[in-house]
Coordinates of C-alpha atoms (C1' of nucleotides) in Angstrom, one line a residue:
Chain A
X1 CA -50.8 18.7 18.8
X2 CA -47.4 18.9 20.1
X3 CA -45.2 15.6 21.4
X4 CA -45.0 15.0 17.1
X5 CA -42.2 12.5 16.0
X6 CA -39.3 15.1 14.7
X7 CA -37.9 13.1 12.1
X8 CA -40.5 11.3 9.3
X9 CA -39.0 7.9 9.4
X10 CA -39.6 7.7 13.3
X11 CA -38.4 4.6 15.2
X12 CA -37.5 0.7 13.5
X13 CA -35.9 -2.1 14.4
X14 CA -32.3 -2.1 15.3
X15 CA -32.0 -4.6 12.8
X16 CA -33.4 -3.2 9.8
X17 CA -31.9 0.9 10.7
X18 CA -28.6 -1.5 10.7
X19 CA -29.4 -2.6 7.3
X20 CA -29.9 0.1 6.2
X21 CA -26.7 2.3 7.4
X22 CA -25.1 -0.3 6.1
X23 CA -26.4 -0.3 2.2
X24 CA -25.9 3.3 2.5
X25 CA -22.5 3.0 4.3
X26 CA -21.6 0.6 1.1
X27 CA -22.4 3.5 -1.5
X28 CA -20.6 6.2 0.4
X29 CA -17.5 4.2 0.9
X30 CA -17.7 3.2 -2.6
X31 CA -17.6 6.5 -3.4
X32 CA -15.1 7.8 -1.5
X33 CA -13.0 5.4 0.0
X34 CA -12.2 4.1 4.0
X35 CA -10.9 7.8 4.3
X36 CA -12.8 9.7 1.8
X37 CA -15.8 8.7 2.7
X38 CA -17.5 10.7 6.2
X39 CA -20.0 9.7 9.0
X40 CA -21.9 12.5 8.2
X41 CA -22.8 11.5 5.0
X42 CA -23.1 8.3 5.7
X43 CA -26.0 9.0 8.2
X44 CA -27.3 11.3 6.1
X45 CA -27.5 8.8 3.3
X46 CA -29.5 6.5 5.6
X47 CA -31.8 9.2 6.5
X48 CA -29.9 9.5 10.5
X49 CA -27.9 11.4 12.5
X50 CA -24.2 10.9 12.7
X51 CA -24.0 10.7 16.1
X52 CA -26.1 7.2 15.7
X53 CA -24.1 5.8 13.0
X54 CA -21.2 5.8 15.5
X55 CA -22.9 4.2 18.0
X56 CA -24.5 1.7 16.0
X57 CA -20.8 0.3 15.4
X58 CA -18.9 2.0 17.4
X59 CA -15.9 3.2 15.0
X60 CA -16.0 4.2 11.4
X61 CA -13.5 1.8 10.9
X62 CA -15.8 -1.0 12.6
X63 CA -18.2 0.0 10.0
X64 CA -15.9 -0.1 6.8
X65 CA -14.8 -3.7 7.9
X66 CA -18.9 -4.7 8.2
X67 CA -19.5 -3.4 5.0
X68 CA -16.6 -5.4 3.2
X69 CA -17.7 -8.5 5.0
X70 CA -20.7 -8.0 3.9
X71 CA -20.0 -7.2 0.1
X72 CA -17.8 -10.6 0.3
X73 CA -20.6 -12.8 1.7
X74 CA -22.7 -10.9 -0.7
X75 CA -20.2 -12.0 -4.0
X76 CA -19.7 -15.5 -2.4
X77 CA -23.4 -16.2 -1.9
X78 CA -24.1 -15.1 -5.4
X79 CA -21.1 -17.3 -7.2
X80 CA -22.4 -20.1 -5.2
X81 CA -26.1 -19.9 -6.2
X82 CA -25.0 -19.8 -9.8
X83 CA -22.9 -23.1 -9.1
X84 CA -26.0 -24.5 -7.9
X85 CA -27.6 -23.9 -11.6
X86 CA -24.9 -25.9 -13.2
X87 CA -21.6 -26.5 -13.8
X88 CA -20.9 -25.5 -17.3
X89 CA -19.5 -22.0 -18.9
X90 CA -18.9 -21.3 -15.3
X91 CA -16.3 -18.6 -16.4
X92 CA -19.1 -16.8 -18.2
X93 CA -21.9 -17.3 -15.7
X94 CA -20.0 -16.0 -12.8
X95 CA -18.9 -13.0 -15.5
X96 CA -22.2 -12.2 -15.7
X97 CA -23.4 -12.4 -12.1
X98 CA -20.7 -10.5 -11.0
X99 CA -21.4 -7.3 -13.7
X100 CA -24.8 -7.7 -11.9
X101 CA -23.5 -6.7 -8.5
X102 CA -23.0 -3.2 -10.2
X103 CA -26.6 -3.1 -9.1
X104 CA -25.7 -3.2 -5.2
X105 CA -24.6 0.2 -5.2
X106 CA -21.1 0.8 -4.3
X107 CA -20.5 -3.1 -3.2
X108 CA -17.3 -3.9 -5.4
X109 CA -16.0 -0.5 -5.1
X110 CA -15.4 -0.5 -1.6
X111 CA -14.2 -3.8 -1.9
X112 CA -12.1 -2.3 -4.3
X113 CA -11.3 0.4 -2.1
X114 CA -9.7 -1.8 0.6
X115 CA -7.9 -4.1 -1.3
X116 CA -5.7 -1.1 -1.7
X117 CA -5.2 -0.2 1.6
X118 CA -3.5 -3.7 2.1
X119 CA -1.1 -1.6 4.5
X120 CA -3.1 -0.7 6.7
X121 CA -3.1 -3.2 9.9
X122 CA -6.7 -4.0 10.0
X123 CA -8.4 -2.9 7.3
X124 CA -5.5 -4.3 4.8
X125 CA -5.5 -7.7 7.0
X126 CA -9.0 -8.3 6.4
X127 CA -9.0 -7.3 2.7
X128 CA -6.4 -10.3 2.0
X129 CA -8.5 -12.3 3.9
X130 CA -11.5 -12.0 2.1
X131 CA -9.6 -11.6 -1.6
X132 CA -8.4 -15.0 -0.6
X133 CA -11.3 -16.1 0.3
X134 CA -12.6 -15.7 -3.0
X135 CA -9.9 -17.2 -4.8
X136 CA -10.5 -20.3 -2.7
X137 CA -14.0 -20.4 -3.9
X138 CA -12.5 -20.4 -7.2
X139 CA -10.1 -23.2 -6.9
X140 CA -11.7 -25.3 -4.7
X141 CA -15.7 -25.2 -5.0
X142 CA -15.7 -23.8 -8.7
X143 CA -12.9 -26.4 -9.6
X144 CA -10.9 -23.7 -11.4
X145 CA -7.7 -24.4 -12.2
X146 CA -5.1 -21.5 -11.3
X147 CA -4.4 -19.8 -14.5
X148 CA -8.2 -19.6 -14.8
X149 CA -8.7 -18.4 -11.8
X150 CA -6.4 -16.0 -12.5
X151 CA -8.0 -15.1 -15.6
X152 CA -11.4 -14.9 -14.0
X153 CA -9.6 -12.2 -11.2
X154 CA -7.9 -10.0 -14.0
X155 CA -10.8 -9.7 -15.3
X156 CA -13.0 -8.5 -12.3
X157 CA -10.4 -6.0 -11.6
X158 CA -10.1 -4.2 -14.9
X159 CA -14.2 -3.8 -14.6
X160 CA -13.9 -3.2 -10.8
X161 CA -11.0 -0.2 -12.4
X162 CA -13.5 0.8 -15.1
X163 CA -16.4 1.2 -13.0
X164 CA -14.4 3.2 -10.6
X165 CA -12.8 5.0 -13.3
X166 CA -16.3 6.0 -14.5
X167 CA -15.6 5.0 -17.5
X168 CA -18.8 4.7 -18.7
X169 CA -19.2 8.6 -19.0
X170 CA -16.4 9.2 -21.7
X171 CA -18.6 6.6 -23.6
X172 CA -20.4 9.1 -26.2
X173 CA -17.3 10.9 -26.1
X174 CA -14.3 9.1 -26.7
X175 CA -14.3 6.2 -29.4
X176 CA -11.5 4.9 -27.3
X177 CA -13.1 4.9 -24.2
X178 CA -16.5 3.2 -26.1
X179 CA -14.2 0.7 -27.8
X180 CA -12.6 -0.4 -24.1
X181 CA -16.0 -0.5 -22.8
X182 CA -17.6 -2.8 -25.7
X183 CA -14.3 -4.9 -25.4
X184 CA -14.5 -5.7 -21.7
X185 CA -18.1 -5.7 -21.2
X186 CA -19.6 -7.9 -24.4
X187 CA -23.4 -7.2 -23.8
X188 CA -23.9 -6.3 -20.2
X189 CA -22.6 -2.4 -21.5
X190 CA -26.6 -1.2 -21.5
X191 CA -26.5 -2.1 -17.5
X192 CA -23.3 -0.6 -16.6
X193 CA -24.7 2.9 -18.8
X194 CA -28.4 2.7 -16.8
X195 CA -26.2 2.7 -13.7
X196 CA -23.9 6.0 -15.2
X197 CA -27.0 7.5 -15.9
X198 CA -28.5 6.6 -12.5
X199 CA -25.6 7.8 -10.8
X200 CA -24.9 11.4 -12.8
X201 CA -28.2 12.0 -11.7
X202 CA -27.9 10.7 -7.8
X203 CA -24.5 13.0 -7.5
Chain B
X1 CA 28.8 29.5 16.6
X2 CA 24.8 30.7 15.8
X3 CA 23.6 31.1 13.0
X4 CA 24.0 27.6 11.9
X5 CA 21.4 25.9 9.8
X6 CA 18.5 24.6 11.8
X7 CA 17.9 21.7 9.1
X8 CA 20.6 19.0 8.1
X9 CA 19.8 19.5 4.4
X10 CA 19.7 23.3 4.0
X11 CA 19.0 25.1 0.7
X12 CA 18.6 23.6 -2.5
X13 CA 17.1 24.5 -6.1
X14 CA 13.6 24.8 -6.0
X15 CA 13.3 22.1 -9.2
X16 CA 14.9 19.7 -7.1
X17 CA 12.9 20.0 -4.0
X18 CA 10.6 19.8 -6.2
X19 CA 11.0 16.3 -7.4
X20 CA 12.0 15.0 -4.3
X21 CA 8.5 15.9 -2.5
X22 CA 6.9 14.8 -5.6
X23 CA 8.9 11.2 -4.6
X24 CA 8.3 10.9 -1.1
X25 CA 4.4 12.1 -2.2
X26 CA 4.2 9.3 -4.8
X27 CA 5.1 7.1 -1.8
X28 CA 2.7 8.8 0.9
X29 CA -0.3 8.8 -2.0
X30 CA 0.3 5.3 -2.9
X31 CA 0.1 4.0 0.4
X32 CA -3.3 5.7 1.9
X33 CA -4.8 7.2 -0.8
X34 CA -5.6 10.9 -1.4
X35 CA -7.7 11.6 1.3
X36 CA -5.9 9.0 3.6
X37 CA -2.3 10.5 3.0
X38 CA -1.5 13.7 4.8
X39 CA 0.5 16.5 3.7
X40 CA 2.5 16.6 7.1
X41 CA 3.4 12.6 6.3
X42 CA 4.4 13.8 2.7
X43 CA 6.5 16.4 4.4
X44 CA 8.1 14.7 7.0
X45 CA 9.1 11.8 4.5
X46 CA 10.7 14.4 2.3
X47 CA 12.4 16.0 5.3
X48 CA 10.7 19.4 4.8
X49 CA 8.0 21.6 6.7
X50 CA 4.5 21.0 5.8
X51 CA 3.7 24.4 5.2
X52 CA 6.8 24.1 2.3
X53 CA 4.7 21.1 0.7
X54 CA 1.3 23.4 0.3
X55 CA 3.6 26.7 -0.5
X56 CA 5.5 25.0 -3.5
X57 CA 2.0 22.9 -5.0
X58 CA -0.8 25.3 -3.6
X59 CA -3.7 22.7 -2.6
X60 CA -2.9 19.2 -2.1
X61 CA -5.3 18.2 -4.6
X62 CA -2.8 19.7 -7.3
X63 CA 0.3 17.9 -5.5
X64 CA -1.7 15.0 -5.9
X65 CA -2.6 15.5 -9.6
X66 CA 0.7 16.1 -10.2
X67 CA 1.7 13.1 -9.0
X68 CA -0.6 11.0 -11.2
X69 CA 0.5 12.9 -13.8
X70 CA 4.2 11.9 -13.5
X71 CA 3.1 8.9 -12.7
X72 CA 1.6 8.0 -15.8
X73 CA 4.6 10.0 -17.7
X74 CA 7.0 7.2 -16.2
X75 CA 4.3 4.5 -17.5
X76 CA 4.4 5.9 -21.5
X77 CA 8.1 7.0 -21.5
X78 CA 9.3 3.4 -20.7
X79 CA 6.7 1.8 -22.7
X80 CA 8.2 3.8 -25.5
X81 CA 11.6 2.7 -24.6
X82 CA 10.5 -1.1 -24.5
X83 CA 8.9 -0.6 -27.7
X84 CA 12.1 1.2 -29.6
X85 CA 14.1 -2.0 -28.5
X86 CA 12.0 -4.1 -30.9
X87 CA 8.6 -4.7 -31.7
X88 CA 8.4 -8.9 -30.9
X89 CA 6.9 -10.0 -27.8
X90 CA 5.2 -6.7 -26.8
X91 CA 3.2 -7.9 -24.5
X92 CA 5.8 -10.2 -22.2
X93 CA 8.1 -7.5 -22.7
X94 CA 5.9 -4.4 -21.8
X95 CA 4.7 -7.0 -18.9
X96 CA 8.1 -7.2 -17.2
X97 CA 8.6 -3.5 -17.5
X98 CA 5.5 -2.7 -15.8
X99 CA 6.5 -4.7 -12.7
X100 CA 9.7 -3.1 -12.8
X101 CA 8.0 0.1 -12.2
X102 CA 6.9 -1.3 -8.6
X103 CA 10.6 -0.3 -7.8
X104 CA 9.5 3.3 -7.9
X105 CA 7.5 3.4 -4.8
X106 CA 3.7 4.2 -4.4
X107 CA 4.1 5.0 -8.3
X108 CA 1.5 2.2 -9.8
X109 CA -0.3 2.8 -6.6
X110 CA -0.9 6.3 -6.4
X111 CA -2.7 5.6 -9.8
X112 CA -4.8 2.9 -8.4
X113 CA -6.2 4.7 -5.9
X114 CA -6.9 8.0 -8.9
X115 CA -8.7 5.2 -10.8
X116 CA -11.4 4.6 -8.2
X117 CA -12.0 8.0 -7.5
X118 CA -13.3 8.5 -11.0
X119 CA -16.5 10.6 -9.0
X120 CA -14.4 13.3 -8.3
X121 CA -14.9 15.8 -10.7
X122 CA -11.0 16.9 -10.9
X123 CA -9.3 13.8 -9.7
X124 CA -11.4 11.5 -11.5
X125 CA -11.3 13.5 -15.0
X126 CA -8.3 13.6 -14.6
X127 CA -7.7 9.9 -13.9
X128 CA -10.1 8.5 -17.1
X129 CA -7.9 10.4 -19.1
X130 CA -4.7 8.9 -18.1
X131 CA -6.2 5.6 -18.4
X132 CA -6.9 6.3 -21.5
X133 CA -3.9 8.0 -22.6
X134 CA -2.2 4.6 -21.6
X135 CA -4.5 2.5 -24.1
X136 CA -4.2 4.8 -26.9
X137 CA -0.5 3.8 -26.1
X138 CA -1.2 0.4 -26.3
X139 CA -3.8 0.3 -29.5
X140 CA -1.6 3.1 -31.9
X141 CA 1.7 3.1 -30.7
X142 CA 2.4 -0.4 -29.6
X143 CA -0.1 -1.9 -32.5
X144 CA -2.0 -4.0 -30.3
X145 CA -5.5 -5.1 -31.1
X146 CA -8.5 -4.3 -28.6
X147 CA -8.5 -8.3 -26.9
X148 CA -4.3 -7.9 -26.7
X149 CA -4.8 -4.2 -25.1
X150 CA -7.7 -5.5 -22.7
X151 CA -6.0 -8.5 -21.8
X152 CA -2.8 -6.5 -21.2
X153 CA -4.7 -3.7 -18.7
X154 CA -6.3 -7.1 -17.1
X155 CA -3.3 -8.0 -16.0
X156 CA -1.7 -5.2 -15.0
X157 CA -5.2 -4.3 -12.8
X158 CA -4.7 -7.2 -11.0
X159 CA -1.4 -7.0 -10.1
X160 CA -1.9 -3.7 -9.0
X161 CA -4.5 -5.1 -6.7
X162 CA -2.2 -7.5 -5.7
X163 CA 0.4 -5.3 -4.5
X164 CA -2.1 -2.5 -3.0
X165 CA -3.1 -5.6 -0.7
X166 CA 0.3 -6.7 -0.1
X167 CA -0.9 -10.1 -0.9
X168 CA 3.3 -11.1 -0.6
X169 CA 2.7 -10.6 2.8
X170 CA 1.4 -13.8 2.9
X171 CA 3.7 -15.6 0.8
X172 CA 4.8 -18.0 3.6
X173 CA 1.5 -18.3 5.0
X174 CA -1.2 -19.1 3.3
X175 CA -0.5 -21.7 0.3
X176 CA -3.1 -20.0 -1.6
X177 CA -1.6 -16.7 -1.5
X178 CA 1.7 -18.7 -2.6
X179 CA -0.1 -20.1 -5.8
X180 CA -1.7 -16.9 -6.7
X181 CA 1.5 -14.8 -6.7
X182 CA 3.4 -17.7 -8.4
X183 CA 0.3 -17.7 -11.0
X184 CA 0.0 -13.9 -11.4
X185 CA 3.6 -13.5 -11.5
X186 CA 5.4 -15.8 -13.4
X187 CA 9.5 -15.1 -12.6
X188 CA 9.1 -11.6 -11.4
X189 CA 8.2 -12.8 -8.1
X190 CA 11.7 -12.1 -6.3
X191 CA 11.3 -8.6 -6.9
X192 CA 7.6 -8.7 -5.6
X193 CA 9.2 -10.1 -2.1
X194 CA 12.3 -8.1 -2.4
X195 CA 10.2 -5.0 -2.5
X196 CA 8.0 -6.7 0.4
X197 CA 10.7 -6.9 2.6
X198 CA 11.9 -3.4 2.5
X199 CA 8.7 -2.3 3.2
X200 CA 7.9 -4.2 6.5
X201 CA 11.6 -2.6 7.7
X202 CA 10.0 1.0 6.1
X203 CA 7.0 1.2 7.8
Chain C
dG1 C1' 13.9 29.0 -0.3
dT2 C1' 12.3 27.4 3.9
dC3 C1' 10.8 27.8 8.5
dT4 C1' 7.6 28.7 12.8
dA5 C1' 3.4 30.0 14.4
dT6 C1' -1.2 29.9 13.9
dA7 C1' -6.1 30.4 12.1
dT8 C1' -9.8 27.8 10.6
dG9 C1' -12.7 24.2 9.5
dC10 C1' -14.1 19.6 9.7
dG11 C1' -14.7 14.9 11.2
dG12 C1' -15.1 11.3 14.7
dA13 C1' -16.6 10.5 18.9
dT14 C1' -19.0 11.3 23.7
dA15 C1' -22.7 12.8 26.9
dG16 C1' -27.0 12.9 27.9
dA17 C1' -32.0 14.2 26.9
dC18 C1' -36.3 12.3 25.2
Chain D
dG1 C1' -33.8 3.7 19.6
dT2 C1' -32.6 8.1 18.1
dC3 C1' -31.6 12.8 18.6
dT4 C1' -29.1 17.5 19.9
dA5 C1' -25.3 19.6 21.6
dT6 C1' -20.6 19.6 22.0
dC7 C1' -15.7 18.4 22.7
dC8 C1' -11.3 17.5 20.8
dG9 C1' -8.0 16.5 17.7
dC10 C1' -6.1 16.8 13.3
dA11 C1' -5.3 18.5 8.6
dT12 C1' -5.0 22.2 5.3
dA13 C1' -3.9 26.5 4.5
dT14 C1' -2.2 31.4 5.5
dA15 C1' 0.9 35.0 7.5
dG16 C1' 5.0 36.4 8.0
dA17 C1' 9.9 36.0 9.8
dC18 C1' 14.6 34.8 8.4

DNA sequence: GTCTATATGCGGATAGAC
DNA sequence: GTCTATCCGCATATAGAC
């Protein structure tokens, strides 16, 4: 009768409640931002106690850097399986793929989210690293040259800005806002409004 | 012999305190965000008391939207003044303006880090519209066509990124970095690493 | 117009039980 | 492996003096 488990989801591996904290940790972040974001709803995202988020890695700010590592071994494992498919119309392949990260909740935002906190010692110093990291993928496994490179980053940052932005919610609204949208995101804009939808009901 | 002033700058027109905390606040917001940036650091870099800062703005949120707004005020009124100097060239022209405006500290910045916070239901409202106030600029004022303006917010997206990460930082360092900047900035880049410079000594 | 003192709340982190 | 209880510090905001 008594002696019950006091919380439903009951005990797991360290390895999969890590997972997990950390997906969530990604869409909170996102979000929020390094400092926006909390513990506290961070654990409660994952379905934990805050207490056990901070012990799981220590510091929040151990956490933010394992969920940017992450998102970047996430972006760079997904450019590289498309590379795998072929070499051709690479520009518009990786486009595509990367729109799709949208998907992992909150992934490219906090990326996002750090790589404008470049002054901060360790958080900043890591977010160059990995930025750099992609650009390298770019010009040396992709075979871009620099000005496409270039290209290819100018783009992911004005949809990494829309996205954040929110864009996608002044798109019934404004004919501006629909016109900028249908501009930067030639047919992937039904994805990016399922996720506006998904998330004005998640908020 | 007492009585005197027990702070250096003593009194001064509200209007100009006024601007002067909305300076060293552009500066503050820029570097850590809203949430990250304090309104004790905002104080202290304006030389005031941080009760003074939340007495003159009322909530730091509205100090920050203020900011932003200014911000973006700065961004249209010398767009305007580029654009009344002739109308050839708009987009090199408005291009070397824009990273002009990284002289006024935190300014470009402090928008950033609005644009990602486009879930918060004042900040972020308040943030889409600005955007957009800025490509109305660009599609009725300035005549540009919807590839021109995107391209053109491309561009200045990922420079932004590149100063929030202080990619100059690593100018000497990492060849990549040098290619990128060199790339992204095509002679601007003295100013970039002039402005780098006095911000390692600043902080 | 600007300060000092301070109330209050919240967030990260620690201790320790189970 | 995960929780509850709690400490401590910090940040915003208020009260009120000068």
């Amino acid at each position: 009768m008594h002696h019950e488990f006091h919380h439903p989801v009951s005990r797991m591996k360290s390895e999969d409640r890590r997972e997990l904290i950390l997906e969530s940790a990604t869409g909170v972040f996102g979000q929020f931002g390094y400092y926006g974001a909390t513990t506290d709803q961070i654990a409660k995202a994952a379905g934990v106690s805050q207490p056990y988020v901070v012990r799981m890695f220590g510091t929040k700010e151990r956490l933010f850097i394992e969920v940017i590592e992450r998102a970047l071994a996430f972006i760079l494992m997904t450019f590289r399986a498309v590379l795998a498919e072929g070499h051709h119309d690479l520009q518009h392949r990786f486009g595509s793929a990367y729109v799709e990260m949208l998907r992992q909740r909150g992934l490219l935002l906090s990326l996002m989210h750090s790589f404008v906190l470049g002054g901060d010692p360790v958080v900043g110093a890591r977010a160059r690293e990995g930025f750099l990291e992609v650009y390298a993928f770019l010009r040396h496994e992709a075979g871009f040259g620099p000005e496409e490179a270039q290209q290819f980053l100018e783009g992911g940052m004005l949809l990494n800005t829309l996205v954040g932005l929110r864009m996608s919610e002044e798109f019934e609204t404004s004919p501006l806002a629909n016109e900028l949208l249908c501009t930067a995101l030639p047919h992937k804009l039904d994805l990016l409004l399922e996720l506006g939808e998904a998330q004005r009901l998640g908020t």
